Every structure is written in structure tokens, then in C-alpha cells.
Amino acid sequence: MAPPTSSAITLHVNGEKHTLPVDHRTTLLDALREQLDLTGTKKGCDQGQCGACTVLLDGRRAVSCLQLAVAAEGRAITTIEGVADGDRLHPVQQAFLDLDGFQCGYCTPGQICSALAVIEEHAAGWPSAATADVRPEAGVPELSAEEIRERMSGNLCRCGAYVSIVQAVARAAGAAGRSGAPSEPWQAGGLGEAGAPADGEAVA
């Protein structure tokens, strides 16, 4: 007898439980969009390279096009629909809006989900490839433009709105009072001024 190829699973999405039948080959992205109608998470390359489908799994970033829905059962899933508090935008969302951290907006949900995790990872002292001193005694590195670009490098923006995205992440981190975050990085001379990537260039 052939093993079953589908199951009923329960996903915990944005604080709510959803039980749904899925083919075992269904990605988390397709389950969210096609079965739960949570279309804020976008399908981009469908190969895990552009980051448009980024969601949070137990608070950590995941490209949902490479994650099987059955493997996400029992984990806390946060999509862009679960970021705001009712009508009140999350500070990261507000910073993207205030600083025009988007153009067409297609990549923005994934960018925002990544930014949420980036700010927490940085505040927790996790080093990145751009961190000069990774010794524990060095403490939390400054959340420089280089740090933000490196940590957000898995999310591509075809419009090239990287300067504003870097500024938005820095502003949100500063507003949250995260260790190592610049206090007013969006002002002239701050982040996004020097070393800004050209249009179409990747964040990293």
C-alpha cells in the first residue's frame, strides 16, 4: 500500500490556528496564499533567491517558497498580515512608509519581515559577515549601513530602493532602542548617504 501523499495539518499563523488538508509537496508559501488567502506574502522567484516570500518561523526568517507546509506545523508563523497591531502600523512598517522604503512595493512584505528579524538578531549580538570583531567581549556591533545591507542581503528589490530601506531599518531599530542602533541615522550624513548602492544593485 502506497503511503499517503496528503495530510490534514494545523498551522499557527499570526496567532490563529488553521487546520487544512495539504499535499505533502505543498510549500508554505502556496498554503498561505492559496489555501489561507494570506496573499501579502509574495511569490517572486520561487527558488529562495529573492526573499519576496520571507515570513517569520518562531521569530526567525524563512523563505516560505522553500519550506514545506507540513514542516511548519506547530511552529509560530508570522506573515505581513500579522505585523501590525490592528490599524496601528508596526514601527518598521511606519519607517518604510515615512522614508519611502519601497517603490512598486512587491518585495516590501518580505523586506519588512526580514527587517523585524534583523533588528532582533542584531540586538541579540549575532554577528554578520560584515561584523569586524566577532568576539563575544566586543559586544553588539554598531548597526551601520554596511551591517544592515549585509543582514538584508537575502531580500532583493528590483526597483533599487535600497537607500530608503537601509534608512527605514535603522530608524526602526533606533526607535526601538536596540543596542548598537544609531539614534538618528536617517538625517543627512547618516546611513544611506555614503556608500549607497546604485539602482538595481543588491543590498549586500
Coordinates of C-alpha atoms in Angstrom, one line a residue:
M1 CA 0.0 0.0 0.0
A2 CA 1.4 3.4 -1.0
P3 CA 2.0 5.9 1.7
P4 CA -0.4 8.8 1.9
T5 CA 0.6 11.9 -0.1
S6 CA -1.6 14.3 1.8
S7 CA -2.5 15.1 5.4
A8 CA -4.6 17.5 7.5
I9 CA -2.2 19.8 9.3
T10 CA -2.6 22.7 11.7
L11 CA -0.7 25.9 11.1
H12 CA -0.4 28.6 13.7
V13 CA -0.4 31.8 11.6
N14 CA -0.4 35.3 13.1
G15 CA -1.7 33.9 16.4
E16 CA -4.6 31.9 14.9
K17 CA -4.9 28.1 14.2
H18 CA -5.8 26.9 10.8
T19 CA -6.4 23.2 10.0
L20 CA -6.2 22.4 6.4
P21 CA -5.6 19.5 4.1
V22 CA -2.3 19.7 2.1
D23 CA -0.4 17.7 -0.3
H24 CA 2.9 16.8 1.3
R25 CA 4.7 18.7 -1.6
T26 CA 2.8 21.9 -0.9
T27 CA 5.1 24.8 0.1
L28 CA 4.3 27.0 3.0
L29 CA 4.0 29.9 0.5
D30 CA 1.3 28.2 -1.5
A31 CA -0.5 27.1 1.6
L32 CA -0.6 30.6 2.9
R33 CA -1.6 32.2 -0.4
E34 CA -3.8 29.6 -2.0
Q35 CA -5.5 27.9 1.0
L36 CA -5.5 30.6 3.7
D37 CA -5.9 33.6 1.3
L38 CA -3.0 35.4 3.0
T39 CA -1.7 37.0 -0.2
G40 CA 0.5 39.6 1.5
T41 CA 3.4 37.1 1.2
K42 CA 4.5 37.4 -2.4
K43 CA 5.8 34.8 -4.8
G44 CA 8.8 36.1 -6.5
C45 CA 11.5 33.8 -7.9
D46 CA 10.0 30.6 -6.3
Q47 CA 13.6 29.5 -5.8
G48 CA 14.6 31.1 -2.5
Q49 CA 16.8 33.7 -4.1
C50 CA 14.8 37.0 -4.0
G51 CA 13.3 36.9 -0.5
A52 CA 9.9 38.2 -1.5
C53 CA 8.2 35.3 0.3
T54 CA 10.0 35.8 3.6
V55 CA 8.0 35.1 6.7
L56 CA 9.0 34.5 10.3
L57 CA 9.0 31.0 11.7
D58 CA 9.4 31.1 15.5
G59 CA 10.7 34.6 15.1
R60 CA 13.4 33.7 12.5
R61 CA 13.4 34.5 8.8
A62 CA 12.4 31.8 6.4
V63 CA 11.8 31.9 2.6
S64 CA 8.4 30.2 2.5
C65 CA 8.8 29.0 -1.1
L66 CA 11.4 26.5 0.1
Q67 CA 9.6 25.5 3.3
L68 CA 7.1 22.6 3.1
A69 CA 3.8 23.4 4.8
V70 CA 3.9 20.1 6.7
A71 CA 7.3 21.1 8.2
A72 CA 5.8 24.3 9.6
E73 CA 3.2 22.5 11.6
G74 CA 3.3 23.5 15.3
R75 CA 5.6 26.5 14.7
A76 CA 4.6 30.1 15.1
I77 CA 4.3 31.7 11.6
T78 CA 4.2 35.4 11.2
T79 CA 3.2 36.9 7.8
I80 CA 3.0 40.6 6.9
E81 CA -0.7 40.4 7.8
G82 CA 0.3 39.7 11.4
V83 CA 2.8 42.5 11.9
A84 CA 0.6 45.5 12.6
D85 CA -1.4 45.9 15.7
G86 CA -4.9 46.4 14.3
D87 CA -4.8 49.7 12.5
R88 CA -1.6 50.7 14.2
L89 CA 1.4 50.0 12.0
H90 CA 4.5 48.4 13.4
P91 CA 7.4 50.9 13.7
V92 CA 9.2 49.0 10.9
Q93 CA 6.2 49.4 8.7
Q94 CA 5.9 53.1 9.6
A95 CA 9.5 53.7 8.9
F96 CA 9.2 52.1 5.5
L97 CA 6.2 54.4 4.8
D98 CA 7.8 57.6 6.2
L99 CA 11.0 57.1 4.3
D100 CA 9.6 55.7 1.1
G101 CA 11.4 52.4 1.6
F102 CA 9.6 50.9 -1.4
Q103 CA 8.6 51.7 -5.0
C104 CA 6.4 49.1 -6.6
G105 CA 6.0 47.5 -3.2
Y106 CA 6.1 43.9 -4.3
C107 CA 9.1 43.0 -2.2
T108 CA 8.1 45.1 0.7
P109 CA 6.3 42.4 2.8
G110 CA 9.4 40.2 2.7
Q111 CA 11.6 43.1 3.3
I112 CA 9.6 44.1 6.4
C113 CA 9.6 40.6 7.8
S114 CA 13.3 40.3 7.3
A115 CA 13.9 43.7 8.9
L116 CA 11.9 42.6 12.0
A117 CA 14.3 39.6 12.4
V118 CA 17.4 41.6 11.5
I119 CA 16.7 44.1 14.3
E120 CA 16.2 41.3 16.9
E121 CA 19.2 39.3 15.7
H122 CA 21.5 42.3 15.8
A123 CA 20.3 43.4 19.3
A124 CA 20.9 39.9 20.5
G125 CA 24.6 40.3 19.4
W126 CA 24.5 37.9 16.5
P127 CA 27.4 38.7 14.1
S128 CA 27.1 39.0 10.4
A129 CA 29.7 38.7 7.6
A130 CA 30.1 42.5 7.9
T131 CA 30.9 42.4 11.6
A132 CA 34.6 43.3 12.1
D133 CA 35.0 42.0 15.6
V134 CA 33.0 38.8 16.4
R135 CA 34.5 38.1 19.8
P136 CA 31.8 37.9 22.5
E137 CA 33.6 40.6 24.6
A138 CA 33.3 43.0 21.7
G139 CA 29.6 43.4 22.4
V140 CA 26.8 44.3 19.9
P141 CA 28.3 46.0 16.8
E142 CA 27.1 49.3 15.6
L143 CA 24.1 48.8 13.3
S144 CA 25.9 50.6 10.4
A145 CA 24.7 50.8 6.8
E146 CA 27.1 48.0 6.0
E147 CA 25.7 45.8 8.7
I148 CA 22.1 46.4 7.5
R149 CA 22.9 45.8 3.9
E150 CA 24.7 42.5 4.7
R151 CA 21.9 41.3 7.0
M152 CA 19.2 42.2 4.5
S153 CA 21.1 40.9 1.5
G154 CA 18.7 37.9 1.1
N155 CA 16.0 40.4 0.0
L156 CA 16.2 41.9 -3.4
C157 CA 14.4 45.0 -4.7
R158 CA 14.2 45.3 -8.4
C159 CA 13.3 49.0 -8.1
G160 CA 16.6 49.7 -6.3
A161 CA 15.0 51.4 -3.2
Y162 CA 17.9 50.2 -1.1
V163 CA 18.9 53.5 0.3
S164 CA 15.5 54.1 1.8
I165 CA 15.2 50.5 3.0
V166 CA 18.5 50.9 4.9
Q167 CA 17.3 54.1 6.4
A168 CA 14.0 52.6 7.4
V169 CA 15.6 49.6 9.2
A170 CA 18.0 51.9 11.0
R171 CA 15.2 54.3 12.1
A172 CA 13.1 51.4 13.4
A173 CA 16.0 49.9 15.3
G174 CA 16.8 53.3 16.8
A175 CA 13.2 54.0 17.7
A176 CA 13.0 50.6 19.5
G177 CA 16.1 51.5 21.5
R178 CA 18.0 48.4 20.4
S179 CA 21.6 48.2 21.5
G180 CA 24.1 49.4 18.8
A181 CA 21.4 51.1 16.8
P182 CA 22.1 54.6 15.6
S183 CA 19.8 57.2 17.2
E184 CA 19.0 59.3 14.2
P185 CA 20.5 57.6 11.2
W186 CA 18.1 58.9 8.6
Q187 CA 19.4 62.5 8.8
A188 CA 21.9 64.0 6.4
G189 CA 25.3 62.5 6.7
G190 CA 23.9 59.4 8.3
L191 CA 23.0 56.0 6.9
G192 CA 22.3 55.8 3.2
E193 CA 24.5 58.8 2.3
A194 CA 27.9 57.3 1.9
G195 CA 28.4 54.1 0.0
A196 CA 24.9 53.8 -1.1
P197 CA 24.4 51.1 -3.8
A198 CA 23.4 52.2 -7.3
D199 CA 20.0 51.5 -8.7
G200 CA 19.5 47.8 -9.3
E201 CA 22.5 46.8 -7.1
A202 CA 21.9 44.2 -4.4
V203 CA 21.8 45.3 -0.8
A204 CA 24.9 43.4 0.2

